[in-house]
Short mmCIF file of C-alpha atoms in Angstrom, two decimals:
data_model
loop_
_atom_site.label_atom_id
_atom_site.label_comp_id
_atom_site.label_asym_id
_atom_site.label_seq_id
_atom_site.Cartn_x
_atom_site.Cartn_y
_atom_site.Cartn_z
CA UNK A 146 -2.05 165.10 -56.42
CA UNK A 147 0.84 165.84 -58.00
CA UNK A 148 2.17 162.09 -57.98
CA UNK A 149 -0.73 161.31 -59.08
CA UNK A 150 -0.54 163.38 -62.26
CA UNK A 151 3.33 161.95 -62.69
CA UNK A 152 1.43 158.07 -62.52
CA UNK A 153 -1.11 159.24 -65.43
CA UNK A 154 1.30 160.92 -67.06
CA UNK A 155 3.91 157.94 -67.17
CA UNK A 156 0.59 156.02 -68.36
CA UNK A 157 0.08 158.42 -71.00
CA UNK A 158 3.56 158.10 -72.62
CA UNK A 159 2.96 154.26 -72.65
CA UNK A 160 -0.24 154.78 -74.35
CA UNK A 161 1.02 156.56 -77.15
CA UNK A 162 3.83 154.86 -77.77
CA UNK A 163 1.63 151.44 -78.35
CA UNK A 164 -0.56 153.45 -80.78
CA UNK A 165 -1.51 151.24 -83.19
CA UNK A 166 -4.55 153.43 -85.49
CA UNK A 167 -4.07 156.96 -86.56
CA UNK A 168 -7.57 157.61 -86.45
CA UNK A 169 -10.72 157.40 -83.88
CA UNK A 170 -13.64 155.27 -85.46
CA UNK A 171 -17.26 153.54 -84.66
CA UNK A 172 -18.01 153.89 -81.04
CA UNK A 173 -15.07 154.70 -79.25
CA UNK A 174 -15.14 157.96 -80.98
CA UNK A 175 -18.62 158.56 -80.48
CA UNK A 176 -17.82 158.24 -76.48
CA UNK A 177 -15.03 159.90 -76.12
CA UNK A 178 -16.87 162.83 -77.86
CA UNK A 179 -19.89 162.62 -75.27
CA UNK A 180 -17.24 162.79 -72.56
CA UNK A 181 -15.80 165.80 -74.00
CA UNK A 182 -18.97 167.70 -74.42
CA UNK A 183 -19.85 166.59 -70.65
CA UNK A 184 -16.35 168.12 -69.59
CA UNK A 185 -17.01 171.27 -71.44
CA UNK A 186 -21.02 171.72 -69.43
CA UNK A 187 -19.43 170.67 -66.21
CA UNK A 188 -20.70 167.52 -65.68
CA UNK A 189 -17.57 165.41 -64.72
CA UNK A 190 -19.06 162.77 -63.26
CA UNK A 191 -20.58 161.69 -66.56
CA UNK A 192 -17.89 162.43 -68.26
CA UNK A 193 -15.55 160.10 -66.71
CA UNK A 194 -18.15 157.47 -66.82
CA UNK A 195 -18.40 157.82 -70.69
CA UNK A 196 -14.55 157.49 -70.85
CA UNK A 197 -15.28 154.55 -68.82
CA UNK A 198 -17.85 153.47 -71.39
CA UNK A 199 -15.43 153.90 -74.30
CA UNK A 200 -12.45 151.28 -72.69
CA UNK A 201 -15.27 148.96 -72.36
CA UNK A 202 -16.24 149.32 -75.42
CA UNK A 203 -13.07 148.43 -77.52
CA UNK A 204 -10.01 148.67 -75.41
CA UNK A 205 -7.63 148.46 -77.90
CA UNK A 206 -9.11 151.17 -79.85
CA UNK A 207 -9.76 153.04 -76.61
CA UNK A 208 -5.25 152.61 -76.20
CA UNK A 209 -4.89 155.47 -79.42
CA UNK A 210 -7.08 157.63 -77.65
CA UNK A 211 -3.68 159.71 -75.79
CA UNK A 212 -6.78 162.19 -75.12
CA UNK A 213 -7.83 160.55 -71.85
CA UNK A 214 -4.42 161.58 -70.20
CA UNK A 215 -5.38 165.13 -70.62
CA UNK A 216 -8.48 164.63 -69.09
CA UNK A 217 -7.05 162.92 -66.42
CA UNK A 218 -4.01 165.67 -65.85
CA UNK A 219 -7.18 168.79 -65.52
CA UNK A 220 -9.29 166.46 -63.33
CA UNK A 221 -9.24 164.48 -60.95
CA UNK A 222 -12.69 163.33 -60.88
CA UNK A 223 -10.78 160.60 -63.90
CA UNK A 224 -8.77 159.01 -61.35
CA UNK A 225 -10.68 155.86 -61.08
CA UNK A 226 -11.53 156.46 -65.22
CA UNK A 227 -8.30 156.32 -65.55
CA UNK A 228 -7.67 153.28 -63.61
CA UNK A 229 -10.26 151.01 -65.17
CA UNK A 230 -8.34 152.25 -68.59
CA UNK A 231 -5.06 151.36 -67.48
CA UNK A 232 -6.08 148.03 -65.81
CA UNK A 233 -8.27 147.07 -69.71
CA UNK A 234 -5.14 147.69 -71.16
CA UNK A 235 -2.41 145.88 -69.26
CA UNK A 236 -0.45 149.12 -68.30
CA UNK A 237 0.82 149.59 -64.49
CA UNK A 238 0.50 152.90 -63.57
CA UNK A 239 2.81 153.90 -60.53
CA UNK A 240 1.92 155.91 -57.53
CA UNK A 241 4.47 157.19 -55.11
CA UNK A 242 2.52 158.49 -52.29
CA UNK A 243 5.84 158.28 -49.34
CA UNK A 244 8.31 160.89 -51.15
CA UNK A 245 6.12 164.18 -50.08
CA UNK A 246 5.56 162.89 -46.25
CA UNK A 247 8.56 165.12 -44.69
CA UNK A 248 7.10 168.25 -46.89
CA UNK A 249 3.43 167.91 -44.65
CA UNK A 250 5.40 167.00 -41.86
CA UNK A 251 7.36 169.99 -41.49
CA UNK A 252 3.95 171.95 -42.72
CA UNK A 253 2.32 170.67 -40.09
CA UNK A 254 4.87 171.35 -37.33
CA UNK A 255 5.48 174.94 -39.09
CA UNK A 256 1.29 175.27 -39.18
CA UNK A 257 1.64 174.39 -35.08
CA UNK A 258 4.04 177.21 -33.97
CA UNK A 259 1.95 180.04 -36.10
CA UNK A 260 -1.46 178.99 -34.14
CA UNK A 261 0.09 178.82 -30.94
CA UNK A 262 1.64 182.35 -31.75
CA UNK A 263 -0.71 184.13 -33.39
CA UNK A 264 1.14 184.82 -36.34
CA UNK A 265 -1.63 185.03 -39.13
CA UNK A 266 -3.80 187.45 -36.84
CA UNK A 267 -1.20 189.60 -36.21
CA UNK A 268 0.33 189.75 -39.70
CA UNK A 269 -3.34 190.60 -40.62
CA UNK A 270 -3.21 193.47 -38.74
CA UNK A 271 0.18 194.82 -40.17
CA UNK A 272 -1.29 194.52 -43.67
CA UNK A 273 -3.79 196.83 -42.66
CA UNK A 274 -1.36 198.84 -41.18
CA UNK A 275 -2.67 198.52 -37.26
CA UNK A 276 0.65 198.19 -34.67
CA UNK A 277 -0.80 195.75 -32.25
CA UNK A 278 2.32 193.64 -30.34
CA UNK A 279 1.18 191.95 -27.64
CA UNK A 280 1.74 188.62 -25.42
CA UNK A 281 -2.19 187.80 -24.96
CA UNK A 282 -2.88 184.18 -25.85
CA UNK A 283 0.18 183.77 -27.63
CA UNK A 284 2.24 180.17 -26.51
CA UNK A 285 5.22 178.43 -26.53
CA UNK A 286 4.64 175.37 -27.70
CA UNK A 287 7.53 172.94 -25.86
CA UNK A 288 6.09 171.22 -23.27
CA UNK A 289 2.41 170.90 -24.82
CA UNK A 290 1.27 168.09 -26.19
CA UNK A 291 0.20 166.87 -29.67
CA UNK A 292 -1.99 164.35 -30.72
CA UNK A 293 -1.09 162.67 -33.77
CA UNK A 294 -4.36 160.65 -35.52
CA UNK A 295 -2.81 158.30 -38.10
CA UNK A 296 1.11 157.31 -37.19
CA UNK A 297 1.86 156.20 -40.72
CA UNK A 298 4.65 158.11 -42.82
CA UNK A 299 3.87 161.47 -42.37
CA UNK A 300 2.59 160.73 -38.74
CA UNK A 301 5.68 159.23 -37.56
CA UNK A 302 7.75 161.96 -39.32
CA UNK A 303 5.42 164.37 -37.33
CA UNK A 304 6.56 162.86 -34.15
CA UNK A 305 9.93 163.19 -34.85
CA UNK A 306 10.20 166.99 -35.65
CA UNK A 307 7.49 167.86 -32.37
CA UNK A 308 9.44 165.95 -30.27
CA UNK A 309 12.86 167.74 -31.48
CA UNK A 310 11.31 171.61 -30.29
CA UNK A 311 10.46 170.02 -26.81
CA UNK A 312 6.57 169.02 -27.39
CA UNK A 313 4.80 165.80 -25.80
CA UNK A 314 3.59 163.24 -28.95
CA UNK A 315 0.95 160.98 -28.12
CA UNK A 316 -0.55 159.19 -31.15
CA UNK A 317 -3.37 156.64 -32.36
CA UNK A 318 -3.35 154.38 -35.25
CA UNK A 319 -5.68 151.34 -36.18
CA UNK A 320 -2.46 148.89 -36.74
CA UNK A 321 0.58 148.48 -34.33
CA UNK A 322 2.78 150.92 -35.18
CA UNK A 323 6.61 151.60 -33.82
CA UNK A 324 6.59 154.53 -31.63
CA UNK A 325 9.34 156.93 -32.54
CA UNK A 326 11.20 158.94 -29.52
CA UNK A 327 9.32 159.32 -26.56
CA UNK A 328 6.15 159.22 -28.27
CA UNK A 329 3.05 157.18 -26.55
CA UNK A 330 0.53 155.27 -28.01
CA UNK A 331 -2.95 156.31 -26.27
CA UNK A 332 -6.70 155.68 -27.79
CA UNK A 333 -8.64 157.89 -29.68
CA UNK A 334 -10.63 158.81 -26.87
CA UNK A 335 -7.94 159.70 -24.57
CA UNK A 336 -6.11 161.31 -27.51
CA UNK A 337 -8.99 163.94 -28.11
CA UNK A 338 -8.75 164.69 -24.28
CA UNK A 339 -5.27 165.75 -23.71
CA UNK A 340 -3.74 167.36 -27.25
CA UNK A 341 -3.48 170.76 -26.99
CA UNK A 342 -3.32 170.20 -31.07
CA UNK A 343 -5.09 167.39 -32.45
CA UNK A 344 -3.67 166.90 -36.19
CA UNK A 345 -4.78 164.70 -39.02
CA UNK A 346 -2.90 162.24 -41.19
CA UNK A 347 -5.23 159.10 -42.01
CA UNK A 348 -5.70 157.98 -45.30
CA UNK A 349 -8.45 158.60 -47.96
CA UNK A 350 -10.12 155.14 -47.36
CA UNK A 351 -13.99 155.29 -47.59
CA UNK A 352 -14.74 155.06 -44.13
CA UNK A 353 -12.73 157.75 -43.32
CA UNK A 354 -15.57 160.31 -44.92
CA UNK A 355 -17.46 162.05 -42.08
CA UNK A 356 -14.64 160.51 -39.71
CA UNK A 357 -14.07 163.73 -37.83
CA UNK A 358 -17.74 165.20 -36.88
CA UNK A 359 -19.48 167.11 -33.78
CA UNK A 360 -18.64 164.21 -31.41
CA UNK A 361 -15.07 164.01 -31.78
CA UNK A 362 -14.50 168.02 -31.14
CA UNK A 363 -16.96 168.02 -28.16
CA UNK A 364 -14.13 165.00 -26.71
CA UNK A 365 -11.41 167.83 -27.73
CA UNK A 366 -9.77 170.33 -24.36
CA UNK A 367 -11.37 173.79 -24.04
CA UNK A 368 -9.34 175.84 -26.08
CA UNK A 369 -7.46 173.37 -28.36
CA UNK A 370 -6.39 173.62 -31.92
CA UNK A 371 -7.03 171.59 -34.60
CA UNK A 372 -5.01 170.46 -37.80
CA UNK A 373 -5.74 168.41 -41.32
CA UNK A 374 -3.70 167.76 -43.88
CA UNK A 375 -4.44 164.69 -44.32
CA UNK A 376 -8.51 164.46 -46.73
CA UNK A 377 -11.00 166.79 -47.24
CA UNK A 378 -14.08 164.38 -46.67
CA UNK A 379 -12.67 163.42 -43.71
CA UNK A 380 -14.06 166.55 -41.33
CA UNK A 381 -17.36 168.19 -41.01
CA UNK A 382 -15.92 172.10 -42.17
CA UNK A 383 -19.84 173.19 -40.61
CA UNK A 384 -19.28 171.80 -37.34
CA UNK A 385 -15.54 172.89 -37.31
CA UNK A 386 -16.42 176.67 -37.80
CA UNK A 387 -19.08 176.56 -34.89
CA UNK A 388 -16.41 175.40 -33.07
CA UNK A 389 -13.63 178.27 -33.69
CA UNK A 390 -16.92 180.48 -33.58
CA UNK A 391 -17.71 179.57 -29.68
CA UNK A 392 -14.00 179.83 -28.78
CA UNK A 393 -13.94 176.23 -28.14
CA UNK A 394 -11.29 175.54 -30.26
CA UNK A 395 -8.54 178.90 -30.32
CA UNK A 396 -7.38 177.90 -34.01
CA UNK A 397 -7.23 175.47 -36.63
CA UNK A 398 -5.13 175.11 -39.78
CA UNK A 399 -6.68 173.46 -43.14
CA UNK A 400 -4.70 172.22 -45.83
CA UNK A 401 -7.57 169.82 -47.92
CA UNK A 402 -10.89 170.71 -48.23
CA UNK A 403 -14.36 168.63 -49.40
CA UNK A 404 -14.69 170.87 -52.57
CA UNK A 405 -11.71 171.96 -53.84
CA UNK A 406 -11.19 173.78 -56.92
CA UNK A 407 -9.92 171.72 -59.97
CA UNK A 408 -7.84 174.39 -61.66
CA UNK A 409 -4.97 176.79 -60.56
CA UNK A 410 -6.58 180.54 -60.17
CA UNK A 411 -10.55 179.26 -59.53
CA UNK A 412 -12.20 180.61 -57.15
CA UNK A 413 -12.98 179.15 -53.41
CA UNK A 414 -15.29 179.14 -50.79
CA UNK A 415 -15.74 177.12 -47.21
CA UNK A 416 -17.17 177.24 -43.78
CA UNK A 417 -13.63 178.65 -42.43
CA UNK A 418 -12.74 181.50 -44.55
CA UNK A 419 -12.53 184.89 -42.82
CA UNK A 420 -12.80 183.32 -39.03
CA UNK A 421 -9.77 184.48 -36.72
CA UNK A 422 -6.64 182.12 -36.42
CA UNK A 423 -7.55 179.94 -39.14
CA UNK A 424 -4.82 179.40 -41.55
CA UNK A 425 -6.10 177.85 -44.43
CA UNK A 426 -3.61 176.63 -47.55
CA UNK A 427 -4.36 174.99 -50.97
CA UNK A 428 -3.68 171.52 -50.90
CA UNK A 429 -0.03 172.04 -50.82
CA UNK A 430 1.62 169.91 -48.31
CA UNK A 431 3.41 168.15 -50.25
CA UNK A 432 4.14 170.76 -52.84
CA UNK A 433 7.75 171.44 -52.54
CA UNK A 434 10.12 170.78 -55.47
CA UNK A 435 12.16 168.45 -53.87
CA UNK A 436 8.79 166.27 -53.46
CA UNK A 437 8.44 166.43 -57.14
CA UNK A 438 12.16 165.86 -58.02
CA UNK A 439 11.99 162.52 -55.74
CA UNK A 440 8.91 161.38 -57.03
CA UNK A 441 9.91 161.89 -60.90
CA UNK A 442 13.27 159.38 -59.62
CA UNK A 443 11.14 157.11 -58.19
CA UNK A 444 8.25 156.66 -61.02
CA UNK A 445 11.06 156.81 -63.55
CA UNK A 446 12.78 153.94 -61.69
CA UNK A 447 9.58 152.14 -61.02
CA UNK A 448 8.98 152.58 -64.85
CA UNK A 449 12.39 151.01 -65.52
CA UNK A 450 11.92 147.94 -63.29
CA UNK A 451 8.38 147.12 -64.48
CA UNK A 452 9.91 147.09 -68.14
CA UNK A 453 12.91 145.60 -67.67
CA UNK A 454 11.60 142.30 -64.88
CA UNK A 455 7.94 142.98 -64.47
CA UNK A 456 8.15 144.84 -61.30
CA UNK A 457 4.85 146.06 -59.38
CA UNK A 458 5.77 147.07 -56.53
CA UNK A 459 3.42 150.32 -55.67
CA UNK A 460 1.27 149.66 -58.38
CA UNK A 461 -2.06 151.40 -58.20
CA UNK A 462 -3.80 148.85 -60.13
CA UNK A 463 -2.12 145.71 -60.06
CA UNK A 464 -1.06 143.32 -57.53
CA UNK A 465 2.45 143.99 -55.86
CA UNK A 466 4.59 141.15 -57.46
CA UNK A 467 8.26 140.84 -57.46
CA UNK A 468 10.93 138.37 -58.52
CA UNK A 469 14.65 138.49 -58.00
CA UNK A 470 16.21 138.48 -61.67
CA UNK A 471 18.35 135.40 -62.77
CA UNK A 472 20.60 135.38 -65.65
CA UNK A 473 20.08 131.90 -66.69
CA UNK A 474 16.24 132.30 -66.88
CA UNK A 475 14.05 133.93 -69.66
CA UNK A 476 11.03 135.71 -68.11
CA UNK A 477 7.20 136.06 -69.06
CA UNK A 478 5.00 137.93 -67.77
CA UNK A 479 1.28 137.00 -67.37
CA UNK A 480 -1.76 139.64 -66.86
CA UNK A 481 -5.02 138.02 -67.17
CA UNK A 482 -8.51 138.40 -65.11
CA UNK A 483 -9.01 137.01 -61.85
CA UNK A 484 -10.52 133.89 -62.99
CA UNK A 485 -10.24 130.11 -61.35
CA UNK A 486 -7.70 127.96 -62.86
CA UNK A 487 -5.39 130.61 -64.87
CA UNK A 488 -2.39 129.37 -62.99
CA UNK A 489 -3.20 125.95 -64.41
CA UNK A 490 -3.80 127.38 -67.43
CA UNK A 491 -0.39 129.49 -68.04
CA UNK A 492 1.41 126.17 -66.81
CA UNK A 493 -0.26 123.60 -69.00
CA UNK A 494 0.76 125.76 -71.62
CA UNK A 495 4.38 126.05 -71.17
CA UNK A 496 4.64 122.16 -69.88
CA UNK A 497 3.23 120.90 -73.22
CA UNK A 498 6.48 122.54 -75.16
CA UNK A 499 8.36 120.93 -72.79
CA UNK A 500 9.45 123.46 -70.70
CA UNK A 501 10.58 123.54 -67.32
CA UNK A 502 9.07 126.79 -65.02
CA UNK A 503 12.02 127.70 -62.40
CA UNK A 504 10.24 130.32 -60.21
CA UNK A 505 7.06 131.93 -59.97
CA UNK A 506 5.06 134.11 -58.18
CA UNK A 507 1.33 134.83 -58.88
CA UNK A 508 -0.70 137.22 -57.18
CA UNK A 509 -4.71 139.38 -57.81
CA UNK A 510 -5.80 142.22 -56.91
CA UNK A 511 -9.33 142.57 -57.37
CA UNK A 512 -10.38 141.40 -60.57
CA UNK A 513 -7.12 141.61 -61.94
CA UNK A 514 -4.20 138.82 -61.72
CA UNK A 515 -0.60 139.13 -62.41
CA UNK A 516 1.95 136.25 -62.50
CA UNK A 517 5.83 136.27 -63.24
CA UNK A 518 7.36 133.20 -64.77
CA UNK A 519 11.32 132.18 -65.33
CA UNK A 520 11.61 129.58 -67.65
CA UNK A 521 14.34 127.18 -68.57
CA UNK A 522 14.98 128.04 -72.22
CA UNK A 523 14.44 130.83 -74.53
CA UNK A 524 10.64 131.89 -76.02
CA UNK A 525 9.49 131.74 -79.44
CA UNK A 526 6.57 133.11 -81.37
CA UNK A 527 4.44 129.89 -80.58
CA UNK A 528 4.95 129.95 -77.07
CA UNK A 529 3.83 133.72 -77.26
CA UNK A 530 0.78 133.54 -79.30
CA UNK A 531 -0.06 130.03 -77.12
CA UNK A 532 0.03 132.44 -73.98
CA UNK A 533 -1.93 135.49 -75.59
CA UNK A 534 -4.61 133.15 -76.57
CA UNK A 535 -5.25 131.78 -73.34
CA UNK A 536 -8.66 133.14 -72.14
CA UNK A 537 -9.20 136.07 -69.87
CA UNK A 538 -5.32 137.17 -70.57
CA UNK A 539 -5.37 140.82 -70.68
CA UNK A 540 -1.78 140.77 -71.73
CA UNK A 541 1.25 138.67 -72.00
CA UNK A 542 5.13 140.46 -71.98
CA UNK A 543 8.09 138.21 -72.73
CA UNK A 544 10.53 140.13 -71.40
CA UNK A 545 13.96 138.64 -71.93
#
C-alpha cells in the first residue's frame, strides 16, 4: 500500500509541476465536485468513477486538478482512477512492489513460531493477570513442514528463513520456479496434505478472489495452521473461522483482510476476531521503515531514469521499455494509443526531414503504446510539433 501511495505521490508532484491553468472551469470542475461530494457520503465507488469522468472529459484540464492525488493518498478505491489519469496524461507512475518482500517474509516465519507456541493465548492470559505455563499443544517447529502457495519474491525468501530454523519447505507455483535450499516443488493437492502450515503469497490477480474456499481446508492435515499475507479476497474468512471453530485447524495468522478499513484509527470487524490462536495484524507486512526507505530510493531512481532516457521499467501503466543510452544519439520519446500503423507513422515522420533512426524499441500495453527513438542529429521545433500532431499521440518527450 504504502508503495503504492509513494507511485501516486511521485505522480502527483509531476502533475503539479505541468500545471498549466490556475483555475478549475466548465466541466472538469463540475466532476471533480460530484466526486468530492460522493467521497464525503461514502460512496467511493462513484466517486472514483466521476474522477474518471473528469480525465475523460478534458485531460489537460483534468492535469491542474493536484486534488486527485489526495484522493488517491486516503483511498484506495482510486487506484485504477488514478491509473486511467496517469495513462490520459502521459505520466508513468512507478510501483515497487519487491523492496517489502523480506519484511512479510520474516513476518511470516515470526507469525509461524508464535502459533506453534502459543504465544498470543498465553500472553492473553498474563494481561488478564491468570499464571498459566504449560507445555500442552505447544511445538517446536524444526522438523515440520511448510507449505509455501506462491514461490515468487516473498515465497522464495520464505523458504530461505524456514529452512535456516530446521523446517521442511515444500512449495507450489503456477510457473517454473528455482527451488531455493532443500525446498521441493509438490502440487497443490499434495501441498494441502502434508504442511503442518499452509501460508499464502500469490498475487492480487482476479482469479485469485475466492481462491482459498471450503475445499481447499477440507484437503488441509487435522490440526494444521494456516497463514495469509498475501490478499484479502483471496480466502473465504466464513469458512476459515468454522474451521479454527471445529479444531480442525489449531491456528491461523491474518495479515489482509476482504474489508479493510481505509483510514488509520477506524474501526474493524471479521469472521476471526476473538477466536483462540488467531493472530490477526493490519496489513502491515511490509510496514517496516527500511521497506519505505528502499522503496523511496528506488521510485526516486526510477523517477530519474524515466526523465533522463525514457525508462519504464516497473511501470504500472505503461509498457516496460528500455534502451541503453548513447552519446552520439538524440532521443525521443513516443506515447501514443495502441493503434495500427503508429510505428509507421512516427517513422515516416522523421524519414521525411531526412533523418536517420539508429535504435528503437516499441512496445503496448493495453491500449497504450510507448516507443523510444535515437536519432542521428539533433531535434528542432518542427520535428517536435510534426511528432505531437501525429494522431492518437498522447505525448511526445524529446529528451536530449
Amino acid at each position: 500500500m504504502k508503495a503504492r501511495w509513494i507511485a501516486g505521490l511521485a505522480v502527483g508532484i509531476v502533475a503539479l509541476v505541468t500545471m498549466t491553468a490556475p483555475a478549475l472551469a466548465g466541466r472538469v470542475e463540475t466532476l471533480f465536485a460530484r466526486s468530492r461530494a460522493a467521497e464525503a457520503k461514502g460512496k467511493l465507488a462513484d466517486a472514483a468513477l466521476l474522477a474518471q469522468a473528469a480525465v475523460v472529459a478534458d485531460p489537460a484540464r483534468a492535469a491542474s486538478y493536484v486534488g486527485l492525488a489526495d484522493l488517491y493518498a486516503r483511498h484506495r478505491e482510486f487506484h485504477d482512477a488514478w491509473k486511467y489519469y496517469a495513462e490520459a496524461l502521459g505520466i508513468d507512475p512507478t510501483l515497487a512492489p519487491a523492496l517489502s518482500g523480506a519484511g512479510k517474509a520474516e513476518l511470516a516465519l515470526g507469525e509461524i513460531i508464535m502459533l506453534a507456541r502459543r504465544v498470543f493465548p498465553n500472553s492473553v492470559k498474563l494481561h488478564e493477570g491468570k499464571w498459566e505455563k504449560s507445555a500442552t499443544a505447544c511445538h517446536e517447529v524444526r522438523g515440520m513442514t511448510v507449505g509455501i502457495v506462491g514461490y515468487g519474491k516473498i515465497g522464495s525468501q520464505l523458504s530461505e528463513l524456514a529452512q535456516a530454523v530446521g523446517m521442511k519447505v515444500i512449495f507450489c507455483d503456477v510457473t517454473e520456479v528455482l527451488a531455493r535450499g532443500n525446498a521441493k516443488k509438490v502440487s497443490f493437492e499434495e501441498l494441502l496434505q502434508k504442511s503442518d502450515f499452509v501460508t499464502l503469497h500469490v498475487d492480487g490477480r482476479p482469479h485469485n478472489r475466492g481462491f482459498f474456499g471450503a475445499e481447499e481446508f477440507r484437503m488441509m492435515k487435522e490440526g494444521s495452521y494456516f497463514l495469509n499475507l498475501s490478499r484479502g479476497f483471496v480466502v473465504d474468512h466464513e469458512v476459515l473461522a468454522e474451521n479454527l471453530r471445529s479444531g480442525k485447524l489449531k491456528g491461523a495468522a491474518i495479515d489482509v483482510f476482504p474489508k479493510e478499513p481505509k483510514v488509520k484509527g477506524a474501526a474493524f470487524s471479521d469472521k476471526l476476531q476473538n477466536l483462540p490462536n488467531v493472530i490477526l495484524s493490519p496489513h502491515i507486512g511490509g510496514s517496516t521503515e527500511e521497506a519505505q526507505l528502499h522503496i523511496a530510493h528506488l521510485v526516486s531512481a526510477r523517477l530519474f531514469r524515466y526523465v533522463e532516457v525514457g525508462d519504464t521499467i516497473l511501470s504500472v501503466n505503461f509498457p516496460h521499455c528500455r534502451l541503453d543510452r548513447t552519446d552520439h544519439n538524440h532521443r525521443l520519446v513516443h506515447i501514443h494509443r495502441n493503434q495500427p500503423g503508429m510505428l509507421l507513422a512516427i517513422n515516416k515522420v522523421i524519414g521525411e526531414r531526412g533523418i536517420n533512426v539508429e535504435r528503437q524499441v516499441l512496445d503496448s500495453r493495453g491500449e497504450v503504446g510507448y516507443a523510444i527513438l535515437d536519432i542521428n542529429q539533433e531535434w528542432d521545433s518542427g520535428l517536435v510539433a510534426a511528432m505531437e500532431n501525429i494522431p492518437h499521440t498522447i505525448r511526445f518527450r524529446p529528451l536530449y
